[in-house]
Coordinates of C-alpha atoms in Angstrom, one line a residue:
M184 CA -3.4 -52.7 1.5
K185 CA -2.1 -50.6 -0.9
K186 CA -2.2 -47.7 1.3
R187 CA -0.4 -49.4 4.1
I188 CA 2.1 -50.7 1.7
S189 CA 3.1 -47.4 0.5
I190 CA 3.3 -45.6 4.2
L191 CA 6.3 -48.6 5.0
I192 CA 7.7 -47.7 1.7
A193 CA 7.5 -44.0 3.0
I194 CA 8.7 -44.7 6.2
M195 CA 12.2 -46.4 4.5
M196 CA 12.6 -43.1 2.1
L197 CA 12.3 -41.0 5.3
L198 CA 15.2 -43.4 7.0
V199 CA 17.1 -43.3 4.4
S200 CA 17.0 -39.3 4.0
M201 CA 17.5 -39.0 7.6
F202 CA 20.6 -40.9 7.4
M203 CA 22.4 -39.5 4.8
F204 CA 21.7 -36.0 5.9
N205 CA 21.6 -35.8 10.4
A206 CA 21.7 -31.9 11.3
C207 CA 23.2 -32.1 14.6
I208 CA 22.0 -29.5 17.4
D209 CA 25.1 -29.1 19.1
N210 CA 27.0 -27.1 16.5
L211 CA 24.8 -24.7 17.2
P212 CA 25.8 -22.1 19.9
P213 CA 24.4 -23.0 23.8
D214 CA 22.2 -20.2 23.5
Q215 CA 20.4 -20.7 20.3
L216 CA 17.5 -23.0 19.4
P217 CA 17.5 -24.5 15.9
S218 CA 14.4 -24.0 13.7
S219 CA 13.1 -27.4 14.5
V220 CA 13.6 -30.4 16.2
T221 CA 12.8 -33.7 16.2
I222 CA 10.5 -36.5 18.1
Y223 CA 10.8 -40.2 16.7
V224 CA 8.6 -42.3 17.6
P225 CA 7.9 -46.4 16.9
D226 CA 4.6 -46.9 15.4
G227 CA 2.1 -48.8 16.9
P228 CA 1.1 -47.9 20.9
P229 CA 4.2 -44.9 21.1
L230 CA 2.6 -44.0 18.1
L231 CA -1.4 -43.5 19.4
A232 CA 0.8 -41.6 22.5
L233 CA 1.9 -39.2 20.1
A234 CA -0.8 -39.1 17.3
N235 CA -2.6 -35.7 19.0
I236 CA 0.7 -33.8 17.6
Y237 CA 1.8 -36.1 14.9
T238 CA -1.1 -34.7 12.7
E239 CA -1.1 -31.4 13.6
S240 CA 1.9 -28.5 12.8
S241 CA 3.1 -27.6 16.6
K242 CA 5.6 -25.0 17.8
V243 CA 7.4 -24.5 20.8
Q244 CA 8.6 -21.1 21.3
G245 CA 8.9 -20.7 17.8
V246 CA 10.5 -23.9 17.0
D247 CA 8.7 -26.3 15.0
I248 CA 8.2 -29.5 16.1
E249 CA 8.8 -32.5 13.5
V250 CA 7.3 -36.2 14.5
Y251 CA 9.5 -39.4 12.8
R252 CA 7.5 -42.2 12.4
T253 CA 9.8 -45.4 12.9
T254 CA 9.6 -49.1 14.0
G255 CA 10.4 -50.9 17.4
P256 CA 13.3 -52.4 15.8
L257 CA 14.6 -50.1 13.8
I258 CA 14.3 -47.1 17.3
G259 CA 17.5 -48.0 18.4
G260 CA 19.5 -47.8 15.7
H261 CA 18.5 -43.8 15.4
L262 CA 19.4 -43.4 19.0
I263 CA 22.7 -45.1 18.9
A264 CA 23.4 -42.5 15.4
G265 CA 22.3 -39.6 17.5
R266 CA 19.0 -38.8 14.9
P267 CA 16.3 -37.2 17.3
D268 CA 16.2 -34.8 20.0
F269 CA 13.6 -36.7 21.5
A270 CA 12.4 -40.2 21.5
L271 CA 9.9 -42.5 23.2
V272 CA 12.2 -45.5 23.5
P273 CA 11.7 -48.8 25.6
M274 CA 12.9 -47.8 29.1
N275 CA 15.9 -50.4 29.4
L276 CA 16.7 -48.7 25.7
A277 CA 17.0 -45.6 27.5
A278 CA 19.2 -46.6 30.1
T279 CA 21.8 -48.6 27.5
R280 CA 22.0 -45.3 25.3
F281 CA 22.8 -43.3 28.3
N282 CA 25.2 -45.4 29.9
T283 CA 26.9 -45.3 26.7
D284 CA 27.8 -41.5 26.6
G285 CA 25.3 -39.5 28.4
E286 CA 23.9 -37.8 24.8
Y287 CA 20.6 -38.6 26.0
I288 CA 18.6 -38.5 29.6
L289 CA 15.3 -39.7 30.3
A290 CA 12.4 -37.1 30.9
G291 CA 9.1 -38.9 31.4
V292 CA 7.7 -42.0 31.2
A293 CA 5.0 -42.2 28.4
L294 CA 3.4 -45.5 28.5
W295 CA 3.2 -47.8 31.2
G296 CA 2.7 -51.9 31.2
L297 CA 1.4 -53.0 27.8
L298 CA 2.1 -56.6 28.0
H299 CA -0.1 -59.7 28.6
I300 CA -0.1 -63.8 27.5
I301 CA -2.9 -64.6 25.0
E302 CA -3.9 -68.3 25.0
N303 CA -5.1 -69.8 22.2
T304 CA -8.2 -72.3 23.3
N305 CA -8.2 -74.2 20.2
H306 CA -4.7 -76.2 21.7
S307 CA -5.8 -76.1 25.4
D308 CA -8.1 -79.4 25.1
G309 CA -10.1 -77.5 27.5
N310 CA -7.5 -77.2 30.4
Y311 CA -6.9 -73.5 30.5
A312 CA -3.9 -72.1 32.1
T313 CA -4.8 -70.5 35.4
S314 CA -1.3 -70.7 37.1
L315 CA 2.1 -69.6 35.8
N316 CA 3.2 -72.8 37.1
D317 CA 0.8 -74.2 34.2
L318 CA 3.6 -72.8 31.4
V319 CA 6.2 -75.1 32.5
G320 CA 6.9 -77.4 30.1
Q321 CA 4.9 -75.0 27.2
T322 CA 6.1 -72.8 24.9
I323 CA 5.2 -69.1 24.6
I324 CA 5.9 -67.2 21.2
A325 CA 7.0 -63.7 22.1
Y326 CA 9.7 -61.0 20.9
Q327 CA 12.4 -59.0 21.8
R328 CA 14.5 -60.7 24.1
N329 CA 16.6 -58.1 25.3
M330 CA 14.2 -55.4 25.1
S331 CA 11.1 -54.9 27.7
P332 CA 8.8 -57.6 26.1
G333 CA 11.5 -60.6 26.3
I334 CA 12.6 -59.0 29.8
V335 CA 9.8 -58.2 31.5
L336 CA 8.3 -61.7 30.4
E337 CA 11.7 -63.8 31.6
T338 CA 11.7 -61.6 34.9
I339 CA 8.0 -62.5 36.4
L340 CA 8.9 -66.2 35.1
R341 CA 11.5 -66.2 36.9
E342 CA 10.4 -64.2 40.1
N343 CA 7.8 -67.4 40.3
G344 CA 10.5 -69.7 40.6
L345 CA 10.3 -71.0 37.0
T346 CA 13.3 -72.0 34.9
V347 CA 13.4 -69.9 31.6
N348 CA 14.6 -72.0 28.4
W349 CA 14.9 -69.3 24.9
M350 CA 15.2 -71.6 22.0
T351 CA 14.8 -71.2 18.4
A352 CA 12.6 -73.8 16.4
A353 CA 15.3 -76.1 15.4
D354 CA 15.5 -76.8 19.1
D355 CA 13.6 -79.4 21.8
V356 CA 11.6 -78.0 23.9
N357 CA 11.8 -78.2 27.5
P358 CA 9.5 -79.9 29.7
N359 CA 10.7 -78.7 32.8
A360 CA 11.0 -75.4 31.6
V361 CA 8.8 -72.6 30.4
N362 CA 10.2 -72.6 26.5
I363 CA 10.4 -69.3 25.4
I364 CA 10.6 -68.3 21.4
A365 CA 11.4 -64.5 20.4
L366 CA 10.1 -63.2 16.8
A367 CA 11.2 -59.6 15.9
D368 CA 8.3 -57.7 17.0
N369 CA 4.6 -57.8 18.2
A370 CA 2.9 -58.2 14.7
A371 CA 4.9 -61.7 14.0
A372 CA 4.0 -62.9 17.6
N373 CA 0.4 -62.3 16.9
T374 CA 0.5 -63.7 13.7
A375 CA 2.0 -66.8 15.2
I376 CA -0.9 -67.2 18.2
M377 CA -3.2 -67.2 15.0
G378 CA -2.0 -70.2 13.2
N379 CA -0.5 -68.2 10.6
N380 CA 3.4 -69.1 11.0
A381 CA 4.4 -72.3 9.2
A382 CA 6.9 -73.1 12.1
W383 CA 4.3 -72.8 14.7
P384 CA 1.1 -74.0 13.1
D385 CA -0.2 -74.8 16.6
A386 CA 0.6 -72.0 18.7
R387 CA -1.0 -72.1 22.4
F388 CA 0.6 -69.0 24.1
A389 CA 2.0 -65.8 22.6
L390 CA 2.9 -62.7 24.5
L391 CA 1.4 -59.8 23.2
A392 CA 1.1 -55.9 24.0
E393 CA -2.2 -54.0 23.6
P394 CA -4.2 -53.5 21.8
V395 CA -3.5 -56.3 19.7
A396 CA -4.0 -58.6 23.0
S397 CA -7.6 -57.0 23.8
M398 CA -8.1 -57.8 19.9
R399 CA -7.3 -61.5 20.0
E400 CA -9.3 -61.6 23.6
S401 CA -12.5 -60.5 21.6
E402 CA -12.4 -63.7 19.6
N403 CA -14.2 -67.2 20.4
N404 CA -11.0 -69.0 20.5
F405 CA -8.6 -66.6 22.4
R406 CA -8.5 -66.0 26.1
R407 CA -6.2 -63.4 27.9
A408 CA -4.4 -65.8 30.4
F409 CA -2.1 -63.7 32.0
D410 CA -2.1 -59.8 32.6
L411 CA 1.9 -58.9 32.8
Q412 CA 1.3 -55.9 34.7
D413 CA -0.6 -58.0 37.1
E414 CA 2.1 -60.5 37.6
W415 CA 4.7 -58.0 38.3
A416 CA 2.7 -56.2 40.9
A417 CA 2.2 -59.4 42.5
A418 CA 6.2 -60.5 42.9
F419 CA 6.7 -57.0 43.9
E420 CA 3.4 -56.1 46.1
D421 CA 5.6 -55.3 49.2
E422 CA 7.0 -52.2 47.5
D423 CA 5.6 -49.0 48.3
F424 CA 5.8 -47.2 45.3
D425 CA 3.7 -47.1 41.5
A426 CA 4.3 -51.2 40.8
R427 CA 3.3 -50.7 36.9
I428 CA 5.8 -51.0 34.2
P429 CA 7.4 -48.1 33.1
Q430 CA 7.9 -49.4 29.6
V431 CA 8.2 -46.2 27.1
G432 CA 9.9 -43.6 28.3
V433 CA 11.0 -40.4 26.5
V434 CA 14.7 -39.4 26.4
V435 CA 16.0 -35.9 25.3
R436 CA 19.4 -35.2 23.9
S437 CA 21.2 -34.1 27.2
S438 CA 22.9 -30.7 25.3
L439 CA 19.1 -29.6 24.7
A440 CA 18.0 -30.4 27.9
N441 CA 21.3 -28.5 29.8
Y442 CA 21.3 -25.0 27.4
H443 CA 17.6 -24.8 27.2
P444 CA 15.5 -26.7 30.1
A445 CA 12.6 -24.4 29.5
F446 CA 11.8 -25.1 25.9
V447 CA 12.1 -28.5 27.0
N448 CA 9.9 -28.6 29.6
E449 CA 7.4 -26.9 26.6
V450 CA 8.1 -29.8 24.4
L451 CA 7.1 -32.2 27.4
S452 CA 4.2 -30.4 28.2
L453 CA 3.0 -30.8 24.4
I454 CA 3.9 -34.6 24.6
E455 CA 1.8 -34.8 28.2
G456 CA -1.6 -32.9 26.9
S457 CA -0.7 -35.4 23.9
I458 CA -0.8 -38.7 26.0
S459 CA -3.8 -36.9 28.4
F460 CA -5.9 -36.5 24.7
V461 CA -5.9 -40.1 24.2
R462 CA -7.1 -41.3 27.8
E463 CA -9.6 -38.5 27.7
N464 CA -10.8 -39.0 24.3
P465 CA -10.5 -42.4 23.1
N466 CA -13.1 -42.9 19.6
Q467 CA -10.9 -39.6 18.6
A468 CA -7.4 -41.1 19.6
A469 CA -8.5 -44.2 18.2
D470 CA -10.0 -42.6 14.6
L471 CA -6.3 -40.4 14.6
I472 CA -4.7 -43.9 14.5
I473 CA -6.5 -45.6 12.7
N474 CA -7.9 -43.7 9.6
Q475 CA -5.2 -40.6 9.5
L476 CA -2.3 -42.1 10.3
E477 CA -3.3 -45.6 9.0
S478 CA -1.0 -47.2 11.2
V479 CA 0.4 -50.7 10.2
Y480 CA 1.3 -52.1 14.0
M481 CA -2.0 -51.2 15.1
P482 CA -5.3 -53.4 14.9
N483 CA -7.3 -52.5 12.0
S484 CA -10.6 -51.5 13.9
V485 CA -11.4 -47.9 15.4
A486 CA -14.2 -50.0 17.9
V487 CA -11.1 -52.2 19.2
V488 CA -8.8 -49.7 19.5
T489 CA -11.4 -47.6 21.4
N490 CA -12.4 -50.0 23.4
F491 CA -8.5 -50.6 24.8
L492 CA -8.3 -47.2 25.7
N493 CA -11.5 -47.2 27.4
T494 CA -10.4 -50.0 29.7
T495 CA -6.7 -51.0 30.3
G496 CA -5.6 -48.1 27.9
Q497 CA -6.5 -45.7 31.0
Y498 CA -4.0 -47.0 32.7
V499 CA -1.4 -47.5 30.2
Y500 CA -1.5 -43.6 28.8
E501 CA -0.4 -41.4 31.8
F502 CA 2.6 -39.2 31.1
M503 CA 4.9 -39.1 34.4
S504 CA 8.0 -36.9 34.7
A505 CA 11.5 -38.1 35.3
G506 CA 11.4 -36.9 38.7
E507 CA 7.3 -38.1 39.7
A508 CA 8.7 -41.7 38.5
K509 CA 12.2 -42.2 39.7
A510 CA 11.6 -44.8 42.3
A511 CA 9.4 -46.9 40.0
I512 CA 12.0 -46.5 37.1
L513 CA 15.1 -47.1 39.4
H514 CA 13.3 -50.4 40.9
F515 CA 12.4 -51.4 36.9
L516 CA 16.2 -50.7 36.0
N517 CA 17.6 -52.2 39.2
I518 CA 15.4 -55.8 38.7
L519 CA 17.1 -56.0 35.0
Y520 CA 20.6 -55.4 36.4
A521 CA 20.4 -58.4 39.2
I522 CA 19.0 -60.4 35.9
N523 CA 21.6 -59.1 33.6
P524 CA 23.7 -56.5 33.7
A525 CA 24.2 -56.3 29.8
F526 CA 19.9 -55.0 29.6
I527 CA 20.8 -52.0 30.8
G528 CA 24.0 -51.2 29.6
G529 CA 26.1 -52.6 32.4
S530 CA 25.4 -50.6 35.4
V531 CA 22.2 -48.9 36.7
P532 CA 22.6 -45.2 35.5
S533 CA 23.4 -42.1 37.7
S534 CA 21.4 -39.4 38.6
D535 CA 22.2 -37.5 35.5
F536 CA 20.2 -40.0 34.2
F537 CA 16.7 -38.0 35.1
F538 CA 16.4 -34.7 33.6
A539 CA 14.6 -32.4 36.6
Q540 CA 13.7 -29.8 35.1
M541 CA 9.8 -30.3 34.5
S542 CA 7.6 -27.7 35.8
A543 CA 4.7 -28.4 37.5
R544 CA 2.3 -26.4 35.7
P545 CA -1.0 -27.9 33.6
P546 CA -0.1 -29.4 30.2
I547 CA -0.5 -27.5 26.7
P548 CA -3.5 -28.8 25.5
P549 CA -3.8 -30.7 22.1
S550 CA -4.7 -28.2 19.4
C551 CA -7.8 -30.2 18.4

């Protein structure tokens, strides 16, 4: 516990230092690469994607690749401030940031759908939820209403003809709707479903991301009620392309991409290699994120993370360039736009949103 607290303190000190000093790559001559570039990544499943290069000193064309750990709630602020050169961010945030001033463009998809609804069977009276209709009149403890978790959940419910009622602890439950309470993050929703939140001591349903969803499911009084990736695919099964949810994208500073596309290609290949390492070496990747990086947003169990990576993680961790995933990304963003244009910054991004220079060569192999 002391180690985890010290890591949180270190993260906060890093955030303060990066706020005070933000070297802008745009001040360099167009033909000159900086001495280092930064990749910002939220702790949790996105950090696992980069665990291999986070723990190693990496260079591309002589440029140091520096990976900075942050959190899901804070990554948006970093992007608004223009601090990262590359970042792993929710797909709707990538679109919103592009629509603001075009400073960041999308280079690829790093993680596909992670989301599941977990049921605490202690509060089910033996009547488990087997259809989304069973959620009517119930309350789901979710998180990040205006980011991918909340948006995906709401989209699936509405696509199935259900009424959604976002509420707070002070509101009455609507018996004719699916009631949703949005907390700060996945960890908070997990705490609630375990009965450790005084405001919702009898929480029956929670929206959880992997691998926390797998950890809860492994325990006797929890079950995976709905795989939202399956529900998404079922809702849009007539579409002729990959129906997975492009949940976490890789964005890059547009000036860097415009002036140095070959360099950006190589960094993306490094990222792709790290993601492939996670998928192909589950036990090693789990050991990295738990024992070396001591993630505070992952289950503290190498066995749990390894099991996740051997199962649903095989579909989550797959890098796909922006060009390859363009149809799935646009489909996702169009759906979000139809629900609320504000979810993606007011409009579906133009073709300039997509970095099109990713080469077809094999990814750079991981360094360990």
